[in-house]
Backbone as numpy.savetxt, mean C-alpha at the origin, in Angstrom:
# Nx Ny Nz CAx CAy CAz Cx Cy Cz
-23.48 -11.58 -62.69 -22.16 -11.80 -62.17 -21.74 -10.66 -61.23
-22.11 -9.45 -61.62 -21.80 -8.28 -60.80 -22.50 -8.38 -59.45
-23.72 -8.86 -59.41 -24.48 -8.99 -58.17 -23.80 -9.99 -57.24
-23.25 -11.06 -57.80 -22.56 -12.07 -56.98 -21.31 -11.46 -56.36
-20.55 -10.68 -57.14 -19.34 -10.03 -56.63 -19.69 -9.06 -55.50
-20.76 -8.29 -55.68 -21.17 -7.34 -54.64 -21.61 -8.06 -53.37
-22.29 -9.17 -53.56 -22.74 -9.95 -52.41 -21.54 -10.51 -51.65
-20.54 -11.01 -52.36 -19.32 -11.52 -51.72 -18.58 -10.39 -50.99
-18.53 -9.22 -51.60 -17.90 -8.07 -50.95 -18.65 -7.69 -49.67
-19.97 -7.75 -49.73 -20.78 -7.45 -48.55 -20.51 -8.46 -47.43
-20.42 -9.76 -47.80 -20.13 -10.80 -46.80 -18.75 -10.58 -46.18
-17.78 -10.26 -47.03 -16.43 -10.01 -46.52 -16.41 -8.80 -45.59
-17.12 -7.76 -45.96 -17.17 -6.56 -45.12 -17.85 -6.88 -43.79
-18.93 -7.65 -43.84 -19.62 -8.03 -42.60 -18.72 -8.89 -41.73
-17.99 -9.82 -42.34 -17.09 -10.69 -41.59 -15.98 -9.87 -40.93
-15.43 -8.89 -41.65 -14.38 -8.04 -41.09 -14.94 -7.20 -39.93
-16.14 -6.69 -40.08 -16.76 -5.89 -39.02 -17.00 -6.73 -37.77
-17.46 -7.97 -37.98 -17.68 -8.87 -36.84 -16.36 -9.20 -36.15
-15.32 -9.45 -36.93 -14.01 -9.76 -36.35 -13.47 -8.58 -35.55
-13.63 -7.38 -36.08 -13.18 -6.18 -35.36 -13.98 -6.00 -34.07
-15.28 -6.24 -34.14 -16.13 -6.10 -32.95 -15.72 -7.12 -31.90
-15.44 -8.38 -32.34 -15.00 -9.41 -31.39 -13.67 -9.04 -30.76
-12.74 -8.53 -31.56 -11.43 -8.14 -31.04 -11.57 -7.00 -30.03
-12.43 -6.03 -30.35 -12.65 -4.91 -29.44 -13.29 -5.39 -28.14
-14.26 -6.29 -28.24 -14.91 -6.83 -27.06 -13.91 -7.60 -26.20
-13.04 -8.39 -26.85 -12.03 -9.15 -26.11 -11.08 -8.20 -25.37
-10.66 -7.12 -26.03 -9.77 -6.15 -25.39 -10.47 -5.49 -24.20
-11.73 -5.15 -24.36 -12.48 -4.53 -23.26 -12.62 -5.50 -22.09
-12.85 -6.78 -22.39 -12.96 -7.78 -21.32 -11.63 -7.93 -20.59
-10.53 -7.92 -21.33 -9.21 -8.02 -20.69 -8.95 -6.82 -19.80
-9.31 -5.64 -20.25 -9.13 -4.43 -19.44 -9.99 -4.50 -18.18
-11.24 -4.95 -18.35 -12.13 -5.07 -17.19 -11.59 -6.09 -16.21
-11.05 -7.19 -16.71 -10.49 -8.22 -15.84 -9.25 -7.68 -15.10
-8.42 -6.93 -15.81 -7.25 -6.34 -15.16 -7.67 -5.36 -14.08
-8.68 -4.54 -14.35 -9.17 -3.59 -13.32 -9.71 -4.34 -12.12
-10.42 -5.44 -12.37 -10.96 -6.24 -11.27 -9.83 -6.80 -10.41
-8.79 -7.32 -11.08 -7.65 -7.87 -10.35 -6.92 -6.79 -9.55
-6.79 -5.62 -10.14 -6.14 -4.51 -9.43 -6.95 -4.11 -8.21
-8.26 -4.00 -8.37 -9.13 -3.64 -7.25 -9.03 -4.69 -6.14
-8.94 -5.94 -6.52 -8.82 -7.02 -5.54 -7.52 -6.87 -4.75
-6.43 -6.64 -5.45 -5.13 -6.49 -4.78 -5.10 -5.26 -3.89
-5.71 -4.17 -4.33 -5.78 -2.95 -3.51 -6.57 -3.23 -2.24
-7.68 -3.96 -2.37 -8.48 -4.30 -1.20 -7.67 -5.15 -0.23
-6.93 -6.13 -0.75 -6.10 -6.96 0.13 -5.03 -6.13 0.82
-4.44 -5.19 0.09 -3.41 -4.34 0.69 -3.99 -3.47 1.79
-5.18 -2.91 1.56 -5.82 -2.08 2.59 -6.16 -2.92 3.83
-6.64 -4.13 3.60 -6.95 -5.01 4.74 -5.68 -5.35 5.51
-4.60 -5.64 4.80 -3.33 -5.95 5.46 -2.81 -4.75 6.24
-2.96 -3.56 5.66 -2.52 -2.35 6.36 -3.34 -2.12 7.63
-4.64 -2.35 7.55 -5.49 -2.18 8.73 -5.11 -3.20 9.80
-4.85 -4.42 9.38 -4.43 -5.46 10.34 -3.10 -5.08 10.97
-2.18 -4.57 10.17 -0.88 -4.17 10.69 -1.05 -3.04 11.71
-1.91 -2.07 11.41 -2.15 -0.97 12.36 -2.70 -1.50 13.68
-3.59 -2.48 13.59 -4.15 -3.07 14.81 -3.05 -3.72 15.63
-2.15 -4.46 14.96 -1.07 -5.12 15.67 -0.08 -4.12 16.28
0.17 -3.03 15.56 1.07 -2.00 16.09 0.46 -1.36 17.34
-0.83 -1.05 17.28 -1.50 -0.47 18.45 -1.48 -1.45 19.63
-1.71 -2.73 19.35 -1.70 -3.74 20.40 -0.32 -3.84 21.02
0.73 -3.81 20.18 2.10 -3.86 20.69 2.39 -2.63 21.56
1.88 -1.47 21.15 2.08 -0.26 21.95 1.41 -0.36 23.31
0.18 -0.92 23.32 -0.51 -1.09 24.60 0.24 -2.06 25.50
0.75 -3.15 24.92 1.50 -4.12 25.71 2.76 -3.48 26.26
3.46 -2.69 25.43 4.67 -2.02 25.88 4.36 -1.04 27.00
3.30 -0.26 26.85 2.93 0.68 27.91 2.58 -0.05 29.20
1.88 -1.16 29.07 1.51 -1.95 30.24 2.75 -2.48 30.95
3.71 -3.01 30.17 4.93 -3.53 30.78 5.76 -2.42 31.41
5.86 -1.28 30.74 6.63 -0.16 31.28 6.00 0.33 32.57
4.67 0.47 32.57 4.02 0.96 33.78 4.13 -0.07 34.91
4.08 -1.35 34.56 4.20 -2.38 35.58 5.59 -2.31 36.24
6.63 -2.15 35.42 7.98 -2.09 35.97 8.27 -0.72 36.57
7.66 0.32 36.06 7.89 1.66 36.59 7.31 1.80 38.00
6.24 1.07 38.29 5.66 1.15 39.62 6.58 0.50 40.65
7.37 -0.49 40.21 8.32 -1.14 41.12 9.62 -0.36 41.22
10.04 0.25 40.10 11.29 1.00 40.06 11.05 2.25 39.23
10.91 3.41 39.84 10.56 4.63 39.11 11.60 5.07 38.09
12.83 4.53 38.14 13.88 4.96 37.20 14.05 3.99 36.03
13.09 3.11 35.76 13.21 2.16 34.67 13.28 2.92 33.36
14.32 2.63 32.60 14.50 3.29 31.33 15.23 4.61 31.42
15.54 5.07 32.61 16.20 6.36 32.78 17.53 6.24 33.50
18.13 5.06 33.53 19.34 4.87 34.33 20.53 5.64 33.79
20.59 5.93 32.51 21.74 6.64 31.95 21.39 8.06 31.55
20.41 8.63 32.13 19.97 9.96 31.74 20.57 11.03 32.65
21.88 11.09 32.74 22.57 12.13 33.50 22.57 13.40 32.65
21.93 14.44 33.13 21.76 15.65 32.32 23.07 16.39 32.10
24.12 16.07 32.85 25.41 16.74 32.63 26.28 15.97 31.65
25.88 14.78 31.27 26.64 14.00 30.30 26.47 14.63 28.92
27.57 15.03 28.25 27.45 15.71 26.95 26.72 14.87 25.89
26.91 13.57 25.89 26.23 12.72 24.90 24.73 12.76 25.12
24.30 12.72 26.37 22.87 12.76 26.66 22.29 14.11 26.27
23.02 15.19 26.56 22.54 16.52 26.22 22.41 16.64 24.70
23.39 16.10 23.95 23.33 16.19 22.49 22.18 15.36 21.95
21.94 14.17 22.50 20.84 13.33 22.05 19.50 14.03 22.34
19.40 14.65 23.50 18.17 15.29 23.89 17.93 16.59 23.12
18.96 17.42 23.00 18.79 18.75 22.42 19.28 18.85 20.98
19.86 17.82 20.44 20.40 17.87 19.09 21.86 18.31 19.14
22.55 18.24 18.00 23.97 18.60 17.99 24.19 20.06 18.39
25.31 20.29 19.04 25.65 21.64 19.49 25.88 22.53 18.28
25.44 23.76 18.36 25.59 24.70 17.26 27.00 25.24 17.26
27.57 25.45 16.07 28.94 25.99 15.97 28.90 27.37 15.33
27.88 28.15 15.58 27.76 29.49 15.03 28.68 30.43 15.80
29.52 31.19 15.07 30.46 32.12 15.70 30.00 33.53 15.55
């Protein structure tokens, strides 16, 4: 009778160990899946950032092209209100006037 009880205890212990191992494996798989998903999202974000940089550079080139095209026809394009004696222009260019006494 004692041998049967010990055998049942051994089966129960083995079953508990297997259940713990399965639970640990499941947790590890979930963590690995979460890391995979995070890596995927980071990759997508980096690709989007690179694409955005390309578009910003392209917009800058287009703007430079348009400015140079119009500047060749009218050398004062973009500078019509740049009177150096105008206090607002001086403040914008040089920053606010200092009030140190």
